Coordinates of C-alpha atoms in Angstrom, one line a residue:
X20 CA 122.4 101.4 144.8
X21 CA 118.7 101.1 143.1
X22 CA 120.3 101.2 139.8
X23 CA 122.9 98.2 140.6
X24 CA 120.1 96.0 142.4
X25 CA 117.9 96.7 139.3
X26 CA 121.1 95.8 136.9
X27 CA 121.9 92.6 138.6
X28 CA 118.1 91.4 138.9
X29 CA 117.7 91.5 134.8
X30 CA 120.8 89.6 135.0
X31 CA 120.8 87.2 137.3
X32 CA 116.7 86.3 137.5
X33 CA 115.8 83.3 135.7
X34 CA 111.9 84.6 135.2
X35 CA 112.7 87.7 133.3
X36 CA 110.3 88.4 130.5
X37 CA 112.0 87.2 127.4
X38 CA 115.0 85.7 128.3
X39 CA 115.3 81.8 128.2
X40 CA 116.3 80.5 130.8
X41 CA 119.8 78.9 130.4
X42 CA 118.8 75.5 133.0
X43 CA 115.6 74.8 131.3
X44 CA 114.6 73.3 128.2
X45 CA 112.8 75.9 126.1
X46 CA 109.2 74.4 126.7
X47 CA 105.9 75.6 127.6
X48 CA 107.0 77.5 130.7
X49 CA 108.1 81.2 129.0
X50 CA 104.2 82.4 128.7
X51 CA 104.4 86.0 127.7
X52 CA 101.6 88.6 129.2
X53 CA 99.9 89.3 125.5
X54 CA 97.1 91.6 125.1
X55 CA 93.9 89.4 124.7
X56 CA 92.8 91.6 121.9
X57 CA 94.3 94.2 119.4
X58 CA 91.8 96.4 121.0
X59 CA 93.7 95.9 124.6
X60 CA 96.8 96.3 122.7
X61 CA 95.6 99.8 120.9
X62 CA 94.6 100.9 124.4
X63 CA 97.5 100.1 125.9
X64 CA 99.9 102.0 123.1
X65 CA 99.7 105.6 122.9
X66 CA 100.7 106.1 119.1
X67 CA 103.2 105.6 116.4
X68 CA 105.5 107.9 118.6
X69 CA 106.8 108.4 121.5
X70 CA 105.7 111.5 122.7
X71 CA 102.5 112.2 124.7
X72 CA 99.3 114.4 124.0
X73 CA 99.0 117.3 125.9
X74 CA 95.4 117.4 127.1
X75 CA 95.3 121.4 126.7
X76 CA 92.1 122.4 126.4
X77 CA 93.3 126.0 124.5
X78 CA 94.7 123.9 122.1
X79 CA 93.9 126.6 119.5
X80 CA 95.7 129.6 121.4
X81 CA 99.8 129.7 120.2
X82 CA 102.4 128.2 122.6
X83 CA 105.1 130.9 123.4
X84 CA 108.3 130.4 124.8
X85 CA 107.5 132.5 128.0
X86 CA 104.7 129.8 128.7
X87 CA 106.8 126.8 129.0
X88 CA 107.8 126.0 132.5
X89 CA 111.8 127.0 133.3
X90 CA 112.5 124.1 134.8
X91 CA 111.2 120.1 134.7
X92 CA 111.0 118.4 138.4
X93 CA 113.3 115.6 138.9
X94 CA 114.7 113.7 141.4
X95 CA 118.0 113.4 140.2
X96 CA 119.7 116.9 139.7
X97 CA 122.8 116.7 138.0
X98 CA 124.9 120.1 138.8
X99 CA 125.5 122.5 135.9
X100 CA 128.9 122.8 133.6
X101 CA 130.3 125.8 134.7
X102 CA 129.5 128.7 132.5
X103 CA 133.2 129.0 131.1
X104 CA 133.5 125.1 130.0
X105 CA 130.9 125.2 126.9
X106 CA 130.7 122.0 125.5
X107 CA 131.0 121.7 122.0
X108 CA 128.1 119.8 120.2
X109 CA 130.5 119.8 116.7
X110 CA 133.1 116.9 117.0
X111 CA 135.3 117.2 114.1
X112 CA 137.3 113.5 113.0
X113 CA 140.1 113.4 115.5
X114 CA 143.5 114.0 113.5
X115 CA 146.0 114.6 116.5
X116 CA 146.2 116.5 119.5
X117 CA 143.2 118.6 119.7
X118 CA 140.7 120.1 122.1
X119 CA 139.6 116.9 123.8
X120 CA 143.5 116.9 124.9
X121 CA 143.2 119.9 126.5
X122 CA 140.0 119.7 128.5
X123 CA 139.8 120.9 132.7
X124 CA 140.2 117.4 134.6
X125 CA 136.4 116.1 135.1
X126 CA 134.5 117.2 138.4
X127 CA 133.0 114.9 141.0
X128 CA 129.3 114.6 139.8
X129 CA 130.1 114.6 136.3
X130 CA 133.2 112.3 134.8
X131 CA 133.6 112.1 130.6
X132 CA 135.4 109.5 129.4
X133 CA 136.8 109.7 125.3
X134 CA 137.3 106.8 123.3
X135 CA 138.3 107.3 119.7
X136 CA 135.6 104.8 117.3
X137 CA 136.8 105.3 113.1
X138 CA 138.7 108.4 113.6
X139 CA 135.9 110.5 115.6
X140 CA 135.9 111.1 119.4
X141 CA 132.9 109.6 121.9
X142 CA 132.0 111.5 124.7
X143 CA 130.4 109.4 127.4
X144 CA 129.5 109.7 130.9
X145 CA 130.9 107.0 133.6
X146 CA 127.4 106.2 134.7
X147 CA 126.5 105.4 130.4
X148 CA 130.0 103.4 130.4
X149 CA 129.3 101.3 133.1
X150 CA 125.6 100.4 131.7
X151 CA 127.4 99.9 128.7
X152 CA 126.0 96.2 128.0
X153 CA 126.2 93.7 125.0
X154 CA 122.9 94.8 123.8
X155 CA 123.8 98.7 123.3
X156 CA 127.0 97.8 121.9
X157 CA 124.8 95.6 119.2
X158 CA 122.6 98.1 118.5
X159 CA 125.5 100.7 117.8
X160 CA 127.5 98.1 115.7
X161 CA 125.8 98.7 112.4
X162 CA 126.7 102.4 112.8
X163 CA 130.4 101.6 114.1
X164 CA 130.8 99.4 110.7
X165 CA 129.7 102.0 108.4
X166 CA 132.6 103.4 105.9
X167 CA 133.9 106.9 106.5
X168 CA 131.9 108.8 104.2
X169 CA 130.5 112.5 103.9
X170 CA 128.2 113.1 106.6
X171 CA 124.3 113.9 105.8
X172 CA 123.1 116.2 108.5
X173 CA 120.9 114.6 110.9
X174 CA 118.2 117.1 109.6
X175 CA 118.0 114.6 106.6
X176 CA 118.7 116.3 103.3
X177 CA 115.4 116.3 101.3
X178 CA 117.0 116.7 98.0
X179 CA 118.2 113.4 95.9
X180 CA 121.3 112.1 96.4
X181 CA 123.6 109.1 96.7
X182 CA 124.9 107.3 100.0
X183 CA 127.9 109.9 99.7
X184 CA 125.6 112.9 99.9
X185 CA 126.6 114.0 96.0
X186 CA 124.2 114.6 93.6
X187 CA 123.2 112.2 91.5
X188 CA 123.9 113.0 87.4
X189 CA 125.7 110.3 85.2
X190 CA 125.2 109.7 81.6
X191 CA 122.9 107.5 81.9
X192 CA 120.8 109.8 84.4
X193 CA 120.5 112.1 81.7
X194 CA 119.6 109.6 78.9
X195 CA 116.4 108.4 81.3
X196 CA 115.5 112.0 82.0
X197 CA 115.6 112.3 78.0
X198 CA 113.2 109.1 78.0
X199 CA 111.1 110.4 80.8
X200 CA 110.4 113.6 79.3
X201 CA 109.5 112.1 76.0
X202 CA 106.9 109.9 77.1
X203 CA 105.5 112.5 79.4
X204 CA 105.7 115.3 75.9
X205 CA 103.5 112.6 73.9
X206 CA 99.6 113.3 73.2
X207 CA 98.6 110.6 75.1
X208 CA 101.2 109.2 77.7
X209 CA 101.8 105.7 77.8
X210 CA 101.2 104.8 81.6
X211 CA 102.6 101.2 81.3
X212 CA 105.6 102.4 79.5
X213 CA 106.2 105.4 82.0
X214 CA 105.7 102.7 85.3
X215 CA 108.2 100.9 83.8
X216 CA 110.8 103.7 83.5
X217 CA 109.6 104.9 87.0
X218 CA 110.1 101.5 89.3
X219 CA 113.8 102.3 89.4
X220 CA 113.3 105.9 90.2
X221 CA 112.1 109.1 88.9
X222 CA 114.2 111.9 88.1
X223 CA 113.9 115.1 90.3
X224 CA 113.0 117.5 87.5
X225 CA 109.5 115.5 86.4
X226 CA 109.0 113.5 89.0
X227 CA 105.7 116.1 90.0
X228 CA 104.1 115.5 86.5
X229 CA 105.3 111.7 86.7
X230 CA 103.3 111.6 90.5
X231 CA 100.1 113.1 89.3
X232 CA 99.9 111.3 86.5
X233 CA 100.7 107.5 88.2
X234 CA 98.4 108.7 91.1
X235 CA 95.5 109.1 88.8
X236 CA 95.4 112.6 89.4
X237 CA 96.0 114.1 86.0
X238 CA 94.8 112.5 83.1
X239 CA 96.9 110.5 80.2
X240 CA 95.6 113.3 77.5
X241 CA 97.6 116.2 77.1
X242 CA 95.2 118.8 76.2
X243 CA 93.1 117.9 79.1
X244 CA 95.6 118.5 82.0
X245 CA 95.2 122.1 82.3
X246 CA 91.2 121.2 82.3
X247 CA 91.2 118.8 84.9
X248 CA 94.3 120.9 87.3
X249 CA 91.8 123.8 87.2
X250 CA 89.0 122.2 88.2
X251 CA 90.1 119.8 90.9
X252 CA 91.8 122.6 92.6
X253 CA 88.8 124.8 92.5
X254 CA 86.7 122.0 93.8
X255 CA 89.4 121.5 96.9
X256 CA 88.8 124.8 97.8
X257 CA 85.6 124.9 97.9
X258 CA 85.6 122.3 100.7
X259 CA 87.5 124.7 102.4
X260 CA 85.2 127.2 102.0
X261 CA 82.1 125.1 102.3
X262 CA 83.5 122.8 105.5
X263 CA 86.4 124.1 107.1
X264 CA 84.9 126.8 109.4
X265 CA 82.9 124.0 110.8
X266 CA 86.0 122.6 112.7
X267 CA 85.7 124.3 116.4
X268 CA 81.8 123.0 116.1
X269 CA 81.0 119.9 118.5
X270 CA 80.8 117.3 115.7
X271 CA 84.0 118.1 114.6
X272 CA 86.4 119.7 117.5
X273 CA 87.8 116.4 118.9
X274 CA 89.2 115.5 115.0
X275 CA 90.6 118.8 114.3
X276 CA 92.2 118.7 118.2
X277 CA 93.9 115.7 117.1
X278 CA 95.0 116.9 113.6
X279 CA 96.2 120.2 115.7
X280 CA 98.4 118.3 118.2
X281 CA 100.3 115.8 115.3
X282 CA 100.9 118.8 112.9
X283 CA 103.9 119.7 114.8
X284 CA 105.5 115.8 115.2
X285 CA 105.3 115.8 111.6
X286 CA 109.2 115.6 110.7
X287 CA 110.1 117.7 113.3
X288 CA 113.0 117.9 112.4
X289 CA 112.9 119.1 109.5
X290 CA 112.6 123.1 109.8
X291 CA 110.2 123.3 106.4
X292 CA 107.6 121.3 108.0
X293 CA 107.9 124.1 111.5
X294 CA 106.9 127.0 109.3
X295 CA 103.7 128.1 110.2
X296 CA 102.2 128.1 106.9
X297 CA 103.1 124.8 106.5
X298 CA 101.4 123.3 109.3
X299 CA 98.4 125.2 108.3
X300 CA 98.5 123.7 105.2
X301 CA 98.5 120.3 106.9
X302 CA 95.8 121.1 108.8
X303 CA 93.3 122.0 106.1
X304 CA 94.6 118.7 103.9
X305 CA 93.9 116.3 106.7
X306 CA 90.6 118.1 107.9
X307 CA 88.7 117.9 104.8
X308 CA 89.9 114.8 104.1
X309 CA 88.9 113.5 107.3
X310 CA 85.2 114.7 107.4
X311 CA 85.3 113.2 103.4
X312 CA 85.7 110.0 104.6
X313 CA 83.7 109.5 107.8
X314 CA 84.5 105.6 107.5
X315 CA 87.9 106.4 109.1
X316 CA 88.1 110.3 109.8
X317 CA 91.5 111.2 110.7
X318 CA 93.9 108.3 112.2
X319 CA 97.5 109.1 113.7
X320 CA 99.6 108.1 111.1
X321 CA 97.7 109.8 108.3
X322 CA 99.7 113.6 108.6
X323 CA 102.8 111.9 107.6
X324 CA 101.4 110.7 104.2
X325 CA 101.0 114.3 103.2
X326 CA 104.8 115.4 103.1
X327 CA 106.3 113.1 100.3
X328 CA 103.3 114.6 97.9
X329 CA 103.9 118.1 99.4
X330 CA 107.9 118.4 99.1
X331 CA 107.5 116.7 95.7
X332 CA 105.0 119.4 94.2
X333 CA 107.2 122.1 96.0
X334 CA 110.7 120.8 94.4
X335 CA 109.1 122.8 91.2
X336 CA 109.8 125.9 92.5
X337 CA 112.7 124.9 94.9
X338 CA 116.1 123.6 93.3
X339 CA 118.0 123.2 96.2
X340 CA 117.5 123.5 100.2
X341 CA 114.1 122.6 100.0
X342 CA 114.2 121.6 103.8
X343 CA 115.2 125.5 104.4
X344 CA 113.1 127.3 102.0
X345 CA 110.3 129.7 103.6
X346 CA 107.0 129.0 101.8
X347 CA 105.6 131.8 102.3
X348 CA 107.9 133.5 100.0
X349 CA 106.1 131.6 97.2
X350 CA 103.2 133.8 95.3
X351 CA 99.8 132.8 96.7
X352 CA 98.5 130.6 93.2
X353 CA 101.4 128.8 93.6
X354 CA 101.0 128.0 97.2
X355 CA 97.2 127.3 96.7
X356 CA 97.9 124.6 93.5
X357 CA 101.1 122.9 95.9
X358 CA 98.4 122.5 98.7
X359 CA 95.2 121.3 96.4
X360 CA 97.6 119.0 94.0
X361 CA 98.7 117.2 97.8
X362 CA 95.1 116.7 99.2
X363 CA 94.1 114.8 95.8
X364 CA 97.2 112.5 95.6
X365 CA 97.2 111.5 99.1
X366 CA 93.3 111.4 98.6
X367 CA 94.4 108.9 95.6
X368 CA 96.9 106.7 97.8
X369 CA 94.8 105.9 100.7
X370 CA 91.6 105.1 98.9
X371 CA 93.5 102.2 98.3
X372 CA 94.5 101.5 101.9
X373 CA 91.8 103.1 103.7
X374 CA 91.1 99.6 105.6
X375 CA 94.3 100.7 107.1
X376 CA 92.5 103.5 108.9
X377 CA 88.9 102.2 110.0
X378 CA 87.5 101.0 113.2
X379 CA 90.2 98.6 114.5
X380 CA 92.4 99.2 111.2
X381 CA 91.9 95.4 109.9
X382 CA 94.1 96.2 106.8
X383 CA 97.0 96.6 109.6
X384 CA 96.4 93.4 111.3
X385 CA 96.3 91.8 108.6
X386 CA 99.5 92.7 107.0
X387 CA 100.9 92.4 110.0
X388 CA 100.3 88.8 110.2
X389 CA 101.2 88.2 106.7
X390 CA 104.2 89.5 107.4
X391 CA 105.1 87.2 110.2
X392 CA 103.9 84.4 108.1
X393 CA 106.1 85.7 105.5
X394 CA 109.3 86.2 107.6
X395 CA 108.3 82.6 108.9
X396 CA 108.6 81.3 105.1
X397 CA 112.2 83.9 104.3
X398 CA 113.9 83.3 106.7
X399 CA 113.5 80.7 109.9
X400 CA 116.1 81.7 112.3
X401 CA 114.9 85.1 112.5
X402 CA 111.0 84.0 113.2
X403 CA 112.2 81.7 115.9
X404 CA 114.6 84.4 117.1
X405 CA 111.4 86.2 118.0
X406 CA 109.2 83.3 119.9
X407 CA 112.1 82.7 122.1
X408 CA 112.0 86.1 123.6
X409 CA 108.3 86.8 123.2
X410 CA 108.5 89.8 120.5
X411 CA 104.9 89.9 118.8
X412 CA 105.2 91.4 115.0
X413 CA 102.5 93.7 116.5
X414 CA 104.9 95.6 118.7
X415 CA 107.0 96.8 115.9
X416 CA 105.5 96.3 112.5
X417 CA 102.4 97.9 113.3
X418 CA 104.4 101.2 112.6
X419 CA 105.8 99.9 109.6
X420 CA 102.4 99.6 108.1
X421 CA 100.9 102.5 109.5
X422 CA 103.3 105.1 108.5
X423 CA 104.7 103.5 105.6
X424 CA 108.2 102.9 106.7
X425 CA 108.2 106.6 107.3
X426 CA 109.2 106.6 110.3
X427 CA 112.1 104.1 110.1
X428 CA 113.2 106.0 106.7
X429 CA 114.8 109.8 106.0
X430 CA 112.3 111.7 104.2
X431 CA 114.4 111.6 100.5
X432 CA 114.6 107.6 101.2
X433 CA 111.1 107.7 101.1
X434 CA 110.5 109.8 97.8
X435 CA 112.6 107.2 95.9
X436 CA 110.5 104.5 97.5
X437 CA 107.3 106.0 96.7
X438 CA 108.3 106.3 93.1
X439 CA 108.6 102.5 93.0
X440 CA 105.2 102.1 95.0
X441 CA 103.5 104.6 92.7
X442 CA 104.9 102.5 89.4
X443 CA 104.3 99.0 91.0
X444 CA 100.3 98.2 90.3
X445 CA 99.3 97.9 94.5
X446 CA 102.5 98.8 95.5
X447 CA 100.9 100.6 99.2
X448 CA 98.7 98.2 99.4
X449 CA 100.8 94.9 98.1
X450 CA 104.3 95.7 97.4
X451 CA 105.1 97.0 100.7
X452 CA 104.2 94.1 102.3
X453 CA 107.7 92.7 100.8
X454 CA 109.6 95.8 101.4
X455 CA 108.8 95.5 105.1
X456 CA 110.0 91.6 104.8
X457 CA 113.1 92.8 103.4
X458 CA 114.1 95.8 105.0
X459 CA 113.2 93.2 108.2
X460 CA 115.9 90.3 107.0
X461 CA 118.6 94.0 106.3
X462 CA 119.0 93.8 109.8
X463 CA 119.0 89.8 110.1
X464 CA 122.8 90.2 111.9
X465 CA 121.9 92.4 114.5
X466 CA 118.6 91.2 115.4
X467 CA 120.3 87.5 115.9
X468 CA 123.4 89.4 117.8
X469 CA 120.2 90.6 120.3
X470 CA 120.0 88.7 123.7
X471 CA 117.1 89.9 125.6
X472 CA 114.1 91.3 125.0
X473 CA 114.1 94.5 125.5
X474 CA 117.3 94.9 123.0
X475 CA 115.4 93.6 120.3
X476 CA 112.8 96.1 120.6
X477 CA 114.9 98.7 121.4
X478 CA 116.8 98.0 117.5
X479 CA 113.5 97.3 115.8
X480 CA 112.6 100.7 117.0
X481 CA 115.6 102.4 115.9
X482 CA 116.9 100.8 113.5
X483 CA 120.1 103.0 111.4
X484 CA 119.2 104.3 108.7
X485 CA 119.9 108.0 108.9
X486 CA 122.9 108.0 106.3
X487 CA 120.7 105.5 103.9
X488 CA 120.4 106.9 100.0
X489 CA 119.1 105.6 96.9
X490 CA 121.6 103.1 96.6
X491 CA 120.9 101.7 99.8
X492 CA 116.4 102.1 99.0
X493 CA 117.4 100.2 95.3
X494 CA 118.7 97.2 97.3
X495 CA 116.3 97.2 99.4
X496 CA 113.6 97.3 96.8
X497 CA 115.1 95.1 94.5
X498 CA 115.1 92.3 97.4
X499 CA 111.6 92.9 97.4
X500 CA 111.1 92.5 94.1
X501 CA 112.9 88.8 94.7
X502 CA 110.4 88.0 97.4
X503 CA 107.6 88.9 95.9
X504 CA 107.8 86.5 92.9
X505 CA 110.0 84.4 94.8
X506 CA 106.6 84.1 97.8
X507 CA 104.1 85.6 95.7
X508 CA 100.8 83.9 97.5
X509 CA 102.2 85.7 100.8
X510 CA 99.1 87.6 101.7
X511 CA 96.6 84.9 101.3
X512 CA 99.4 81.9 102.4
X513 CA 98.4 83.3 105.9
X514 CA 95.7 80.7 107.8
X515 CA 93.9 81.6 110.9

């Protein structure tokens, strides 16, 4: 009964929070509750996910199964499956007659219901069917329309590959790789030549080099590489030698707490980044870099900028299954130049957004509001879409900016976008400004197909993209490339 009386209230009350009411005329009486400050609003939002810190003072000791309580307290308790009835987590495309034919009639407590949607069976609950409203139908209808195609795993592939999960080798393919590696064979590489050739993606097999080398990290000069590579990663390690032990002292416990607790929300599902070598690899990268740059220290947000760099300098040694491979397998040098050749790279990325990162971040903010202005320029409908039910760019954007779309993007989607933000001139700190504004307007039919509030956020924060590929990031990058010369005083059009 407390769920119906709670359905019918956000349907019938005329004062719920971001609905217009349908009697009224839309003005000045919809007054949203907005934080008076960003500070209020950082308070009042835990982080970029959804997942709360443990405050565990061991925080250092290892968490074992046996340590994990059996059972969480509820007050609901839904009665078990019987132990003969498995349910099958695998649903293969529905061809005829099958298992779901043959299921045991539902018991009292727990109904399913199966509804066939492009040739694959749903399993539901009654209680999910009957709260089945417009707005979860809407979010669900961009991945109802997609075309039957291969299916990635949910454990997003790492390796490159197309929309239909192949890998990607035409002619043509081959003829860049041919141009990549002769630019990158010369004495002196041509930098403005090889950004060029990189803004439409880099091929697998030198994209490493191609990173370092766009980053800033290694220089243009051949015969210097091997110079600078060697002493770079001598000097990283002798932070760690020099500073790292100094993370359970009092100056610097609460950083390395913090560092310690996102380590494992880092692409968690991703098995690679669960290895225990990996995480402390993570650690070390974002502690020294954190008591380097005492302007920010470490900021939530900043561990996932550390796996693009590190899966890219491990694809040297990987070819395939790089999501799978055990690290530790690797010898020791190798493992030591992977980690070092990451901490430098991402080192090189946020020196140019480290405004990002600092007291209050101001280099979010103000993104943020450039993108609303922006949006407000693109594209009208959506902007007044969002005054009418009171959704602040803040409440979603401020991820976009933070993570770098990583969050809204599988981990390969991001590779191939970073190899156009590493060839564009500012592409973290300008360029993605317009990727954001695009990758906004992508979903312009299902935001306007939205009729409350809460269903707006609720697709803003989970927007699909889990079967996206490079075809799918070149669109979305060449859109940007339109808005940007198409609205190219964006950032400064914005006035307060």
């Amino acid at each position: 009964m407390a769920t119906d009386n709670r359905i019918h209230f956000w349907r019938k009350n005329a004062k719920v929070p971001g609905r217009f009411p349908k009697d009224t005329p839309k003005a000045n009486n919809l007054k949203s509750k907005k934080a008076s400050s960003f500070h209020e609003f950082a308070r009042s939002t835990n982080d970029a996910w959804d997942i709360d810190d443990e405050e565990d003072e061991d925080f250092l000791a290892p968490i074992h199964p046996s340590s994990l309580p059996p059972t969480l307290p509820s007050t609901h308790q839904v009665p078990p499956l019987p132990p003969q009835q498995p349910i099958n987590t695998t649903i293969e495309p529905d061809t005829g007659p099958g298992p779901a034919d043959r299921l045991a009639p539902p018991t009292a407590e727990v109904r399913l219901q199966h509804e066939e949607a492009n040739g694959r069976v749903v399993v539901k609950s009654s209680s999910e069917a009957q709260l089945n409203t417009n707005t979860v139908r809407s979010t669900l209808q961009k991945q109802q329309s997609l075309p039957v195609r291969p299916i990635i795993p949910l454990v997003a592939r790492i390796s490159d590959q197309n929309s239909s999960g192949a890998p990607i080798m035409t002619v043509r393919d081959k003829s860049r790789l041919d141009k990549f590696k002769y630019l990158l064979s010369c004495p002196n590489t041509d930098l403005e030549e090889l950004r060029k050739h990189s803004w439409s993606g880099i091929p697998r097999e030198v994209r490493p080099i191609t990173w370092r080398l766009l980053s800033g990290y290694l220089p243009v000069n051949m015969e210097r590489r091997d110079l600078v590579l060697k002493r770079k990663r001598d000097e990283y390690f002798g932070f760690i030698e020099q500073y790292y032990h100094s993370r359970t002292d009092e100056t610097y416990k609460d950083t390395y707490r913090q560092i310690h607790i996102d380590i494992p929300r880092t692409n968690p599902l991703i098995p690679l980044f669960q290895q225990p070598a990996v995480q402390e690899v993570f650690e070390r990268i974002l502690f020294i870099w954190a008591i380097r740059h005492p302007a920010s220290g470490y900021v939530q947000g900043i561990n996932d900028l550390v796996t693009p760099f590190f899966v890219v300098f491990l694809s040297e040694f990987v070819e395939e299954d790089v999501e799978n491979f055990d690290v530790a397998s690797l010898p020791l040098d190798t493992q030591r130049n992977i980690e070092a050749d990451s901490f430098w790279c991402m080192t090189k990325l946020l020196d140019g957004i480290q405004d990002n990162y600092t007291f209050a971040q101001p280099g979010i903010q103000n993104k943020v509001k450039a993108l609303e202005e922006l949006v407000s320029r693109i594209d009208e409908d959506i902007h007044n879409y969002f005054k009418r039910y009171e959704v602040e760019y803040l409440q979603f954007a401020f991820r976009w900016m933070n993570n770098l779309l990583m969050r809204e993007l599988p981990l390969r989607c991001t590779i191939r976008l970073w190899d156009t933000y590493q060839a564009e001139q500012e592409g973290f700190s300008h360029f993605h400004l317009y990727v954001c504004a695009a990758f906004l307007i992508e979903w312009r039919k299902e935001i306007l197909s939205m009729v409350d509030f809460q269903g707006l956020l609720m697709l803003l924060q989970n927007l699909p993209t889990i079967h996206w590929g490079n075809e799918e990031v070149g669109l979305l990058l060449a859109e940007a490339y339109r808005l940007k010369y198409m609205f190219a005083d964006a950032p400064n059009h914005y006035k307060r």
